[in-house]
XYZ file of C-alpha atoms in Angstrom:
708
model
C 11.753 -17.429 -21.699
C 15.488 -17.470 -21.423
C 17.409 -15.819 -24.248
C 20.494 -17.766 -25.933
C 22.210 -14.605 -27.556
C 23.845 -11.605 -27.363
C 24.653 -8.824 -29.361
C 26.056 -5.505 -27.991
C 26.037 -2.692 -30.077
C 27.994 0.509 -29.837
C 28.563 2.106 -26.299
C 26.640 -0.903 -24.873
C 28.627 -3.366 -22.389
C 27.696 -5.831 -20.169
C 27.132 -5.243 -16.592
C 29.576 -6.394 -13.611
C 28.049 -4.389 -10.628
C 24.677 -2.374 -10.525
C 23.753 -0.464 -7.772
C 20.520 -0.119 -6.753
C 19.124 3.553 -6.570
C 16.524 2.516 -4.319
C 15.180 0.877 -0.765
C 12.550 -1.593 0.610
C 10.807 -4.295 -1.455
C 11.588 -3.111 -5.130
C 15.606 -2.739 -4.321
C 15.125 -6.563 -2.817
C 13.270 -7.705 -5.940
C 16.569 -6.477 -8.479
C 18.807 -8.017 -6.410
C 17.183 -11.121 -6.183
C 17.582 -11.621 -10.090
C 20.842 -10.157 -10.106
C 22.381 -12.870 -8.084
C 20.515 -15.282 -10.393
C 22.344 -13.851 -13.336
C 25.632 -13.038 -11.573
C 25.741 -9.535 -11.270
C 27.301 -7.748 -8.133
C 24.990 -5.481 -6.393
C 25.557 -2.277 -4.394
C 22.980 -1.240 -2.281
C 22.361 2.536 -0.961
C 20.503 3.137 2.617
C 19.339 6.568 4.655
C 20.729 6.542 8.476
C 19.418 4.384 10.563
C 18.679 1.665 7.902
C 22.051 -0.206 8.112
C 20.445 -3.487 9.227
C 16.985 -3.381 6.740
C 16.862 -6.450 4.443
C 17.988 -4.974 1.288
C 21.219 -3.609 2.790
C 21.915 -7.105 4.157
C 21.013 -8.995 0.828
C 23.816 -6.764 -1.315
C 27.198 -7.436 -1.357
C 27.876 -3.834 -0.832
C 26.085 -0.862 0.723
C 26.765 2.889 0.944
C 25.552 4.869 3.507
C 23.635 7.985 2.118
C 23.605 11.306 4.229
C 20.451 13.391 4.835
C 20.693 16.840 3.872
C 20.213 19.255 7.205
C 16.498 19.873 8.023
C 15.381 17.067 6.028
C 13.837 13.588 6.786
C 15.378 9.779 5.283
C 13.633 10.332 2.306
C 15.350 12.778 1.190
C 18.550 10.655 1.117
C 17.338 8.922 -1.732
C 16.822 12.148 -4.029
C 20.467 13.077 -4.587
C 21.372 12.714 -8.437
C 25.140 13.796 -7.122
C 24.896 11.404 -3.814
C 23.686 8.624 -5.774
C 26.085 8.677 -8.841
C 29.061 9.224 -6.161
C 28.136 6.233 -4.188
C 27.954 3.920 -7.581
C 31.485 5.491 -8.272
C 32.918 4.704 -4.920
C 31.368 0.907 -4.634
C 33.131 0.316 -8.080
C 29.432 -0.293 -9.934
C 29.396 0.036 -13.588
C 25.723 0.706 -13.406
C 22.385 1.903 -12.129
C 18.815 0.556 -11.353
C 16.237 3.328 -10.271
C 13.045 0.945 -9.507
C 10.685 2.778 -8.814
C 9.717 6.187 -6.605
C 12.572 8.499 -5.984
C 14.317 9.309 -8.884
C 12.860 6.738 -11.061
C 11.630 8.840 -13.773
C 13.840 12.028 -12.800
C 16.252 13.079 -16.666
C 18.426 14.739 -14.837
C 19.244 11.386 -12.348
C 19.523 9.570 -16.042
C 21.607 12.234 -17.347
C 24.191 12.438 -14.282
C 24.555 8.318 -14.738
C 25.380 7.916 -18.258
C 27.530 11.312 -18.130
C 29.586 9.403 -15.056
C 30.199 6.442 -18.113
C 27.543 4.649 -15.892
C 24.980 1.920 -17.557
C 21.333 3.465 -16.897
C 19.235 0.590 -16.801
C 16.188 1.959 -18.562
C 15.363 4.265 -21.216
C 17.370 7.355 -22.790
C 17.136 10.721 -20.394
C 14.903 12.167 -23.725
C 12.030 9.316 -23.319
C 11.878 10.639 -19.811
C 11.912 13.511 -20.417
C 9.358 13.805 -22.679
C 6.978 11.264 -20.837
C 7.761 12.189 -17.373
C 5.514 15.565 -17.552
C 2.528 14.247 -17.665
C 0.957 17.241 -20.498
C 4.060 17.018 -22.733
C 3.633 13.552 -22.898
C -0.509 13.675 -23.703
C 0.724 16.208 -26.584
C 3.674 13.559 -27.862
C 0.345 10.723 -27.600
C -2.035 13.158 -29.499
C 1.117 13.938 -32.399
C 1.209 9.557 -32.420
C -2.592 9.478 -33.018
C -3.247 7.934 -29.347
C -6.607 9.849 -27.809
C -5.804 11.718 -24.785
C -8.269 13.577 -22.348
C -8.023 16.749 -22.200
C -5.059 18.608 -20.132
C -6.153 22.110 -18.136
C -4.302 25.025 -16.367
C -6.178 25.309 -13.008
C -6.829 29.124 -13.583
C -8.367 28.355 -16.842
C -11.040 25.412 -15.088
C -14.746 27.456 -15.207
C -17.930 25.585 -13.753
C -18.937 23.675 -17.285
C -15.576 21.436 -16.904
C -16.234 20.522 -13.420
C -15.468 17.817 -11.761
C -12.217 17.599 -12.541
C -8.794 15.451 -11.164
C -5.729 18.038 -10.421
C -2.950 16.120 -11.085
C 0.733 16.728 -10.593
C 2.830 16.911 -14.150
C 5.434 15.201 -12.105
C 5.438 11.468 -10.323
C 2.269 9.394 -9.666
C 0.763 7.030 -7.282
C -1.904 9.511 -6.508
C 0.659 11.886 -5.004
C -0.617 15.830 -5.935
C -3.853 13.917 -6.837
C -7.219 15.895 -5.740
C -10.722 15.673 -7.129
C -12.438 19.118 -7.543
C -16.147 19.139 -7.625
C -16.730 22.755 -6.781
C -15.373 25.718 -8.386
C -14.634 27.412 -4.857
C -12.462 25.088 -3.691
C -10.162 24.472 -6.848
C -7.721 27.378 -5.977
C -7.002 25.406 -2.053
C -7.033 22.100 -3.826
C -4.907 22.845 -5.913
C -2.027 24.626 -3.716
C -2.653 21.518 -1.459
C -2.000 19.704 -4.760
C 1.333 21.631 -5.721
C 2.756 21.339 -1.628
C 2.406 17.705 -1.881
C 3.843 16.821 -5.352
C 7.434 19.785 -4.510
C 7.890 17.150 -1.353
C 7.127 14.343 -3.259
C 8.725 14.609 -6.257
C 10.776 18.595 -6.493
C 8.174 19.458 -8.880
C 5.155 21.732 -7.908
C 3.915 21.796 -11.440
C -0.146 20.909 -11.118
C -2.915 20.585 -14.047
C -6.487 19.463 -14.688
C -8.175 16.995 -16.368
C -11.927 15.935 -16.813
C -12.656 13.453 -14.201
C -14.422 10.390 -14.957
C -16.899 9.121 -12.174
C -16.639 4.938 -13.379
C -13.676 4.371 -15.703
C -11.437 1.342 -15.921
C -7.952 1.763 -15.010
C -6.197 -0.530 -17.880
C -2.534 -0.051 -18.585
C -0.096 -1.668 -21.078
C 3.491 -3.285 -20.665
C 5.948 -2.530 -23.088
C 9.308 -3.856 -23.065
C 11.515 -2.491 -26.219
C 15.266 -3.126 -27.597
C 17.820 -0.957 -28.344
C 17.112 -2.610 -32.417
C 13.346 -1.182 -32.906
C 11.622 -4.253 -31.548
C 8.679 -2.680 -28.980
C 6.664 -5.668 -27.304
C 3.107 -5.252 -25.823
C 3.406 -7.518 -22.979
C -0.567 -7.961 -22.218
C -2.284 -5.234 -20.065
C -2.946 -5.269 -16.590
C -6.576 -4.328 -15.035
C -5.494 -1.554 -11.759
C -9.220 -0.369 -11.197
C -9.615 -1.437 -7.642
C -8.272 1.985 -6.099
C -8.800 3.785 -2.862
C -8.106 7.404 -3.396
C -6.393 7.085 -6.081
C -4.400 4.784 -5.054
C -4.059 1.153 -6.627
C -4.900 -1.436 -4.159
C -5.616 -4.598 -6.388
C -3.770 -5.654 -9.900
C -4.420 -8.418 -12.318
C -3.673 -9.355 -15.758
C -4.758 -9.472 -18.284
C -7.778 -7.373 -17.832
C -11.048 -9.264 -16.978
C -14.209 -8.554 -19.717
C -11.760 -6.414 -21.958
C -13.134 -6.557 -25.315
C -10.697 -7.825 -27.859
C -10.800 -5.038 -30.550
C -10.162 -2.707 -27.346
C -7.807 -4.620 -26.095
C -6.408 -4.778 -29.189
C -6.467 -0.982 -29.703
C -4.731 0.176 -26.438
C -1.729 -2.566 -26.656
C -1.318 -1.007 -30.993
C -1.529 2.919 -29.133
C 1.349 1.900 -26.467
C 3.508 0.125 -29.104
C 2.513 3.314 -31.149
C 3.645 5.448 -28.623
C 6.823 3.780 -27.131
C 7.997 3.220 -31.094
C 7.727 7.614 -31.179
C 9.834 8.285 -28.904
C 12.800 5.661 -29.006
C 11.727 4.015 -25.983
C 13.730 1.391 -24.899
C 13.282 -1.016 -22.036
C 10.719 -1.576 -19.554
C 7.866 1.075 -19.069
C 4.134 0.792 -18.536
C 1.056 3.206 -20.822
C -1.727 3.816 -18.323
C -5.259 4.336 -20.062
C -8.768 5.161 -18.731
C -11.782 3.282 -20.509
C -14.999 4.870 -19.490
C -17.781 2.553 -18.243
C -21.196 3.078 -19.470
C -24.755 1.788 -18.883
C -24.138 -0.063 -22.204
C -20.232 -1.451 -21.571
C -16.893 0.157 -21.791
C -16.208 2.941 -24.116
C -13.440 4.704 -25.855
C -10.174 4.370 -24.248
C -8.337 7.431 -23.371
C -4.202 7.563 -22.832
C -3.280 9.150 -19.384
C 0.292 8.971 -18.947
C 3.436 6.766 -19.569
C 5.505 5.384 -16.720
C 8.965 5.192 -17.979
C 9.931 2.447 -15.420
C 9.038 -0.535 -13.808
C 5.604 -0.497 -12.345
C 4.481 -1.787 -8.820
C 2.719 -4.316 -10.377
C 5.116 -5.852 -12.110
C 5.031 -9.306 -11.051
C 1.078 -10.317 -12.818
C 2.792 -9.797 -16.223
C 5.669 -11.775 -15.377
C 2.922 -14.958 -14.028
C 1.261 -14.786 -17.389
C 4.346 -14.295 -19.540
C 6.984 -16.262 -18.056
C 9.222 -13.363 -18.448
C 11.349 -11.692 -15.930
C 11.274 -8.377 -16.935
C 13.919 -6.896 -14.092
C 16.305 -9.390 -16.231
C 14.960 -8.327 -19.519
C 15.414 -4.471 -18.195
C 19.024 -5.371 -17.491
C 19.898 -7.291 -20.959
C 18.290 -4.761 -23.029
C 20.805 -2.253 -21.215
C 23.603 -4.657 -22.006
C 22.421 -4.283 -26.258
C 20.689 -7.903 -26.231
C 18.289 -8.099 -28.595
C 14.433 -9.270 -27.731
C 14.116 -12.622 -29.412
C 12.057 -13.201 -31.970
C 9.305 -11.123 -33.775
C 5.977 -11.909 -31.089
C 6.174 -11.373 -27.278
C 4.974 -14.566 -25.782
C 1.146 -15.090 -25.373
C -0.018 -14.634 -21.736
C -1.638 -17.594 -19.721
C -3.716 -17.993 -17.382
C -4.473 -15.655 -14.587
C -2.848 -13.116 -12.468
C -3.801 -10.818 -9.071
C -1.674 -9.004 -7.084
C -2.896 -7.542 -3.296
C -0.623 -4.109 -2.102
C -0.757 -4.546 1.982
C -0.299 -1.785 3.470
C 0.297 -0.394 7.218
C -3.142 1.398 7.306
C -6.020 1.603 10.046
C -9.434 1.089 8.017
C -11.496 2.086 11.432
C -9.510 5.587 11.410
C -9.979 7.350 8.234
C -7.098 4.920 6.522
C -4.704 6.819 8.746
C -0.938 4.803 8.661
C 0.011 2.723 11.255
C 3.764 2.203 13.097
C 5.002 -0.179 15.373
C 7.218 -3.237 15.091
C 6.705 -6.459 13.473
C 6.248 -8.886 15.683
C 5.348 -11.832 13.254
C 5.362 -11.538 8.941
C 4.478 -14.450 7.665
C 2.096 -15.363 4.232
C 2.416 -19.266 4.754
C 0.753 -19.772 1.571
C 3.600 -17.945 -0.415
C 6.452 -20.497 -2.074
C 8.411 -17.986 -3.712
C 9.457 -14.415 -2.978
C 11.024 -11.875 -5.745
C 11.052 -14.396 -8.978
C 8.370 -15.219 -11.472
C 5.869 -18.365 -10.537
C 6.272 -20.566 -12.663
C 3.144 -23.072 -11.717
C -0.201 -21.698 -10.178
C 0.374 -20.733 -6.486
C 1.476 -17.723 -4.113
C 4.159 -15.045 -4.490
C 5.475 -12.582 -1.960
C 7.030 -9.743 -2.912
C 8.110 -7.970 0.671
C 10.047 -4.575 1.698
C 9.967 -5.629 5.707
C 10.760 -9.263 8.212
C 9.571 -10.013 11.342
C 11.307 -7.365 13.858
C 11.467 -4.837 11.922
C 10.049 -1.700 12.980
C 7.638 0.106 10.594
C 7.776 3.707 10.552
C 6.229 6.938 8.800
C 9.415 8.384 7.189
C 8.995 6.104 3.882
C 5.239 4.633 1.780
C 3.191 2.435 4.445
C 3.215 -0.915 1.514
C 4.668 -3.576 3.457
C 4.559 -6.097 0.742
C 2.530 -7.346 -2.587
C 1.068 -10.582 -2.530
C 0.751 -12.345 -6.016
C -1.454 -15.262 -6.935
C -0.995 -17.036 -10.388
C -3.736 -19.350 -11.638
C -5.057 -21.382 -14.164
C -7.462 -18.906 -14.414
C -9.188 -15.577 -12.868
C -11.482 -17.635 -10.564
C -8.360 -20.103 -9.512
C -6.121 -16.518 -8.922
C -8.631 -14.940 -6.899
C -9.058 -17.215 -4.803
C -5.877 -18.548 -4.071
C -5.331 -14.857 -3.399
C -7.798 -14.420 -0.750
C -6.906 -17.380 1.007
C -3.527 -16.949 1.131
C -4.100 -13.644 2.785
C -6.666 -14.411 5.454
C -4.203 -17.231 6.387
C -1.136 -14.698 7.230
C 0.208 -13.852 9.757
C 0.334 -9.868 10.441
C 1.635 -9.010 13.661
C 1.949 -5.961 15.685
C 0.969 -3.164 13.243
C -2.573 -2.918 11.417
C -3.016 -3.944 7.576
C -5.586 -3.250 4.857
C -5.491 -7.200 4.755
C -9.350 -7.930 5.585
C -10.651 -5.069 2.886
C -8.132 -6.661 0.343
C -9.822 -10.166 1.493
C -13.644 -9.125 1.157
C -12.732 -7.210 -2.058
C -11.474 -10.147 -3.719
C -14.625 -12.157 -2.338
C -16.999 -9.653 -3.463
C -19.140 -10.912 -5.898
C -19.321 -7.753 -7.944
C -15.068 -8.016 -8.222
C -15.665 -12.173 -8.616
C -17.539 -11.318 -12.043
C -16.359 -8.645 -13.956
C -14.891 -11.294 -16.354
C -18.230 -11.445 -17.353
C -19.969 -8.434 -15.850
C -16.787 -5.836 -16.967
C -19.046 -2.721 -15.692
C -19.093 -3.890 -12.452
C -15.794 -3.253 -12.018
C -13.887 0.526 -11.960
C -12.290 3.238 -10.209
C -15.732 3.752 -7.789
C -15.275 0.316 -7.203
C -13.836 0.725 -3.332
C -15.826 4.043 -2.524
C -18.471 5.213 -0.027
C -20.641 2.642 1.563
C -18.824 -0.567 -0.311
C -15.161 0.458 1.313
C -16.804 1.298 4.390
C -18.408 -2.718 4.271
C -15.462 -3.791 2.736
C -13.191 -2.917 5.480
C -14.873 -4.515 8.651
C -12.757 -7.635 10.141
C -13.310 -10.839 8.615
C -13.904 -12.283 11.913
C -17.362 -11.954 13.016
C -18.109 -10.485 16.574
C -19.183 -14.387 17.496
C -15.760 -15.071 16.453
C -14.243 -12.541 18.328
C -15.938 -13.795 21.599
C -14.406 -17.483 20.958
C -10.690 -15.997 20.309
C -10.729 -14.373 23.555
C -12.115 -17.243 25.328
C -9.285 -19.110 23.487
C -6.697 -16.591 24.586
C -7.549 -15.977 27.729
C -7.319 -19.991 28.342
C -3.839 -19.677 26.872
C -3.079 -16.946 29.120
C -3.742 -18.962 31.974
C -1.615 -21.713 30.451
C 1.122 -19.813 30.232
C 1.225 -18.467 33.515
C 1.612 -22.117 34.826
C 4.216 -22.685 33.102
C 5.808 -19.557 35.265
C 4.865 -20.963 38.381
C 5.992 -23.980 40.949
C 3.325 -25.922 40.848
C 4.036 -30.199 41.432
C 4.302 -31.724 37.988
C 1.152 -33.255 36.240
C -0.872 -30.598 38.272
C -2.936 -28.360 35.024
C -3.275 -24.614 35.439
C -5.610 -23.243 37.497
C -6.199 -26.290 39.432
C -9.329 -26.857 41.887
C -10.478 -29.800 44.070
C -13.854 -28.214 44.350
C -15.646 -25.898 42.251
C -14.803 -22.228 42.889
C -15.795 -18.822 41.134
C -15.274 -18.671 37.846
C -11.840 -17.084 35.919
C -12.494 -14.258 34.349
C -10.436 -12.504 31.512
C -11.629 -9.017 29.864
C -10.314 -8.059 26.442
C -11.186 -5.200 24.033
C -10.823 -5.702 20.159
C -9.503 -3.697 17.266
C -12.657 -1.974 17.380
C -13.030 -0.983 21.299
C -15.609 -3.581 21.523
C -14.941 -5.248 25.069
C -15.563 -9.065 25.704
C -15.534 -10.338 28.824
C -14.849 -14.589 29.447
C -15.929 -16.685 31.939
C -14.564 -20.198 32.836
C -14.302 -22.737 35.371
C -11.199 -24.865 36.153
C -12.565 -28.023 37.735
C -9.593 -31.105 38.066
C -7.622 -30.154 35.425
C -10.955 -29.454 33.402
C -11.691 -26.120 31.826
C -15.328 -24.974 31.588
C -16.627 -22.184 29.671
C -19.585 -20.439 31.275
C -20.992 -20.524 27.401
C -23.503 -22.680 25.977
C -22.615 -25.700 23.479
C -18.412 -24.663 24.033
C -16.265 -27.215 24.882
C -12.529 -27.425 25.977
C -10.870 -30.126 23.980
C -7.322 -28.782 24.472
C -5.339 -26.081 25.700
C -1.345 -24.816 25.617
C 0.113 -21.790 25.575
C 0.048 -21.382 22.276
C -3.046 -23.067 20.589
C -6.478 -24.057 21.775
C -9.004 -26.293 20.180
C -12.210 -25.778 21.254
C -15.303 -27.595 20.131
C -18.595 -25.245 19.025
C -21.767 -26.483 18.853
C -20.328 -30.203 17.603
C -17.657 -28.561 15.187
C -13.430 -28.424 16.364
C -12.173 -25.327 16.067
C -8.490 -24.681 16.596
C -7.223 -21.435 17.997
C -3.611 -19.992 17.266
C -2.579 -17.792 20.092
C 0.268 -15.417 19.844
C 1.331 -12.736 22.746
C 2.800 -9.688 21.689
C 4.110 -7.113 23.798
C 0.924 -5.269 24.283
C -1.696 -6.994 22.018
C -2.927 -11.141 21.542
C -3.212 -12.128 17.915
C -5.575 -15.329 17.734
C -5.758 -16.860 14.346
C -8.512 -19.330 13.155
C -10.157 -20.379 10.140
C -13.104 -18.252 11.306
C -10.641 -14.908 10.926
C -7.947 -13.240 12.346
C -8.700 -11.724 15.845
C -6.439 -8.926 17.585
C -7.365 -8.269 21.180
C -6.122 -5.976 24.187
C -6.151 -7.595 27.820
C -7.844 -4.843 29.758
C -5.901 -4.594 32.692
C -7.806 -5.214 36.091
C -5.661 -2.760 38.169
C -4.800 0.136 35.457
C -2.594 2.642 36.675
C -4.205 6.453 36.650
C -4.366 8.257 33.508
C -2.689 11.475 33.422
C -4.436 15.100 33.130
C -5.024 16.157 29.559
C -5.719 19.535 28.698
C -8.990 19.130 27.121
C -8.175 21.872 24.328
C -4.805 20.468 23.308
C -4.513 18.357 20.084
C -1.529 15.537 20.330
C -0.125 14.367 16.780
C -1.559 11.794 15.940
C 1.486 9.602 14.749
C 4.934 10.791 14.324
C 5.872 13.072 11.217
C 6.366 16.355 9.902
C 4.551 19.306 10.391
C 4.522 20.974 6.668
C 2.513 24.248 7.506
C 0.731 25.908 9.968
C -2.248 27.741 9.182
C -3.163 29.777 11.950
C -1.849 32.283 14.435
C -2.191 32.036 18.519
C -5.302 34.239 19.487
C -6.953 33.153 16.063
C -10.839 32.550 15.995
C -11.351 29.132 14.108
C -14.568 27.016 13.078
C -15.247 24.208 13.394
C -13.314 21.549 11.029
C -10.880 24.334 10.040
C -7.503 23.682 9.002
C -5.449 24.110 11.674
C -1.892 22.758 10.693
C -1.020 19.987 8.151
C 1.599 17.014 8.904
C 3.256 14.751 6.344
C 3.989 11.089 7.471
C 5.021 8.183 4.938
C 4.417 10.470 2.060
C 0.746 11.190 2.841
C -0.098 14.369 3.798
C -2.576 15.128 7.281
C -4.656 17.806 7.839
C -5.338 18.609 11.457
C -8.526 20.137 11.958
C -10.439 22.004 14.691
C -13.040 19.567 16.520
C -15.057 22.839 17.626
C -15.420 26.460 17.584
C -13.172 28.275 19.556
C -9.687 30.193 19.457
C -6.026 29.259 19.321
C -4.564 29.389 22.902
C -1.250 27.890 22.120
C 1.103 26.885 18.766
C 4.205 24.748 19.803
C 5.103 23.612 16.949
C 6.709 24.835 13.351
C 6.175 24.364 9.780
C 9.641 21.704 9.025
C 9.858 20.421 12.578
C 9.441 16.608 12.918
C 7.196 15.275 16.023
C 6.678 11.853 17.829
C 3.509 10.629 18.220
C 1.408 12.561 21.114
C 3.596 15.844 20.977
C 1.242 18.800 21.184
C 0.497 20.528 17.925
C -2.103 23.336 18.983
C -4.530 24.425 21.864
C -7.630 25.372 21.846
C -9.982 27.187 23.941
C -13.391 25.948 23.047
C -16.310 28.185 22.151
C -18.293 26.074 24.283
C -15.988 23.890 27.008
C -18.840 21.807 27.808
C -19.432 20.462 24.481
C -16.397 20.563 22.029
C -17.755 18.281 19.818
C -21.505 17.718 18.632
C -20.984 14.099 18.069
C -17.606 13.125 19.925
C -17.907 9.350 17.886
C -17.476 11.204 14.843
C -13.808 12.072 14.553
C -10.719 10.524 15.650
C -10.154 11.134 19.021
C -6.246 11.503 19.751
C -6.169 12.183 23.442
C -8.294 15.188 22.725
C -12.252 15.921 22.645
C -12.507 15.291 18.893
C -9.274 16.055 17.591
C -9.537 15.186 14.101
C -7.032 14.489 10.522
C -7.778 14.436 7.415
C -5.220 12.078 4.906
C -4.639 13.124 1.674
C -3.216 11.013 -1.256
C -1.368 8.505 0.205
C 1.015 6.202 -1.369
C 4.047 5.360 -3.450
C 4.682 5.627 -7.349
C 2.034 3.240 -8.908
């Protein structure tokens, strides 16, 4: 829907140049809409991000400084520095995006106090909704049902289980589920530390934890003239550790009466605080054996949501465009919002390792491509796939910022259409160099309970991605038989690539033999550590695999075509610096060639616990000489906005602590050295832990992710 009128009340004025106080995917999203509207853009960036995509795409860029002793993320958390950047670049408006200072009332006031236009609700509305406890009171006064909020000191056994939540911010950070009263104090302390780091506010509270609930939110859009629209609802129940993974609009299987009740509650809440711009009211709908229960209000996000594209797909609106138009004083057209049409589903693609307790992954992206995507950062107008991404091929993925690489969104004529398009788009994506949660996303989208959520709404809830189901869904898309075929394809491609580097006469194929001889043998390991040996003979130009039912139809350095039990299978092969990536309709496979003559390994102190990834040490919980028990927390690290506890793999004593709180460490840096009580058996079951080069060294991640 394209507005045709423009009315500017007192104080509102057209936006000429917009500073985007953010980075990555959302900054690129905002810049794309600004270019379409003819609005000039200013990007900001931390040191080292000079070549980031959002910096390249903006008209102007300003380098921010990092406070001494802090990390790059802190460059985006200084209101005064951001306002100064806007003034320096000649911007007359500021868009905060999401995360960072997007829900910071002091930042909103600093922007308007400098005479700039704030693209968002008034600071007073941000303030009222920014505190979850105050938001609950406002909602209750507006007649919206809410969940009780308790001070951690007031929680009793009868209140359990409870959810510890940060008063400010969101995205799962500063959040813990507590089922035992004895654990509450420690969990609340950890949540306060994480909340202070992420949002600058250590305040936390507790609310009843609903084991099975539907997370449903309503998108609101309100202008400066008193009109409030409820633009339908989204379901965000598929979460892992309180972090949204899959979102969709409309919410499947939601009774119409419940739908209207949620829309009305969201409008009433927005009207009660004089809300303007785009915002989201979040609700929890309990799931019972009889169906869906009565919804309760959770919080209101006074900004654009990560999952806003699914609403754009089903309404046809560009929400960023309307944020800008509303900030300029333009009224919403007509009296009724557009009715949702079709169905849209979004998947969040994270750099993380499902096989290693979902630790963030880092590295160089050799390839990043979703061939099915036809648009990026703009609303889909017809069924298809959209890609909103903060990274490009060739980018380095580090630990300073959240691990979300991209959002992949599918729009279909109905839910089944959208799910099928999205699963296929993800399965065919080329993601080389950094491990992701792609396999989990595809398997979850294809799971019968998720697919039937429209008819069996109780099957989809916030516990959908937990326990054994999460473990099963996180398994590789490629079966072991496919991995073996991929290893054969990688071996054949390697031989063909070698031929291209040799001085063979023209027309002589790689590995040519005039007489039968010993087979070529290549060894690879899979991402799970399974070793595969591929064997084939090369006789007079023909490659003959030593595997029954397999025939080589063609082989080249980048593609191998096999006939497997009478079926033609094509395998695309790409060699990275260390790994080989093989893709086919049977599923993607990552392989590591095994060096036939490996270098001798360096001797490692059996008691050393190296850093599992680059990050910042946030706390050291033990002292040199202290005796520790198995599983005891030794120190804590922060990486990709996630806290990791480094724990003792076995009982012993602390011999060395070479790091201190606040210190930034590279991957592999020694964090602690232990003398084990039983040096012959430092772990009862080494396979039950994350091995970082020492016997059973472990980390446990908590509450990863960005603002939801």
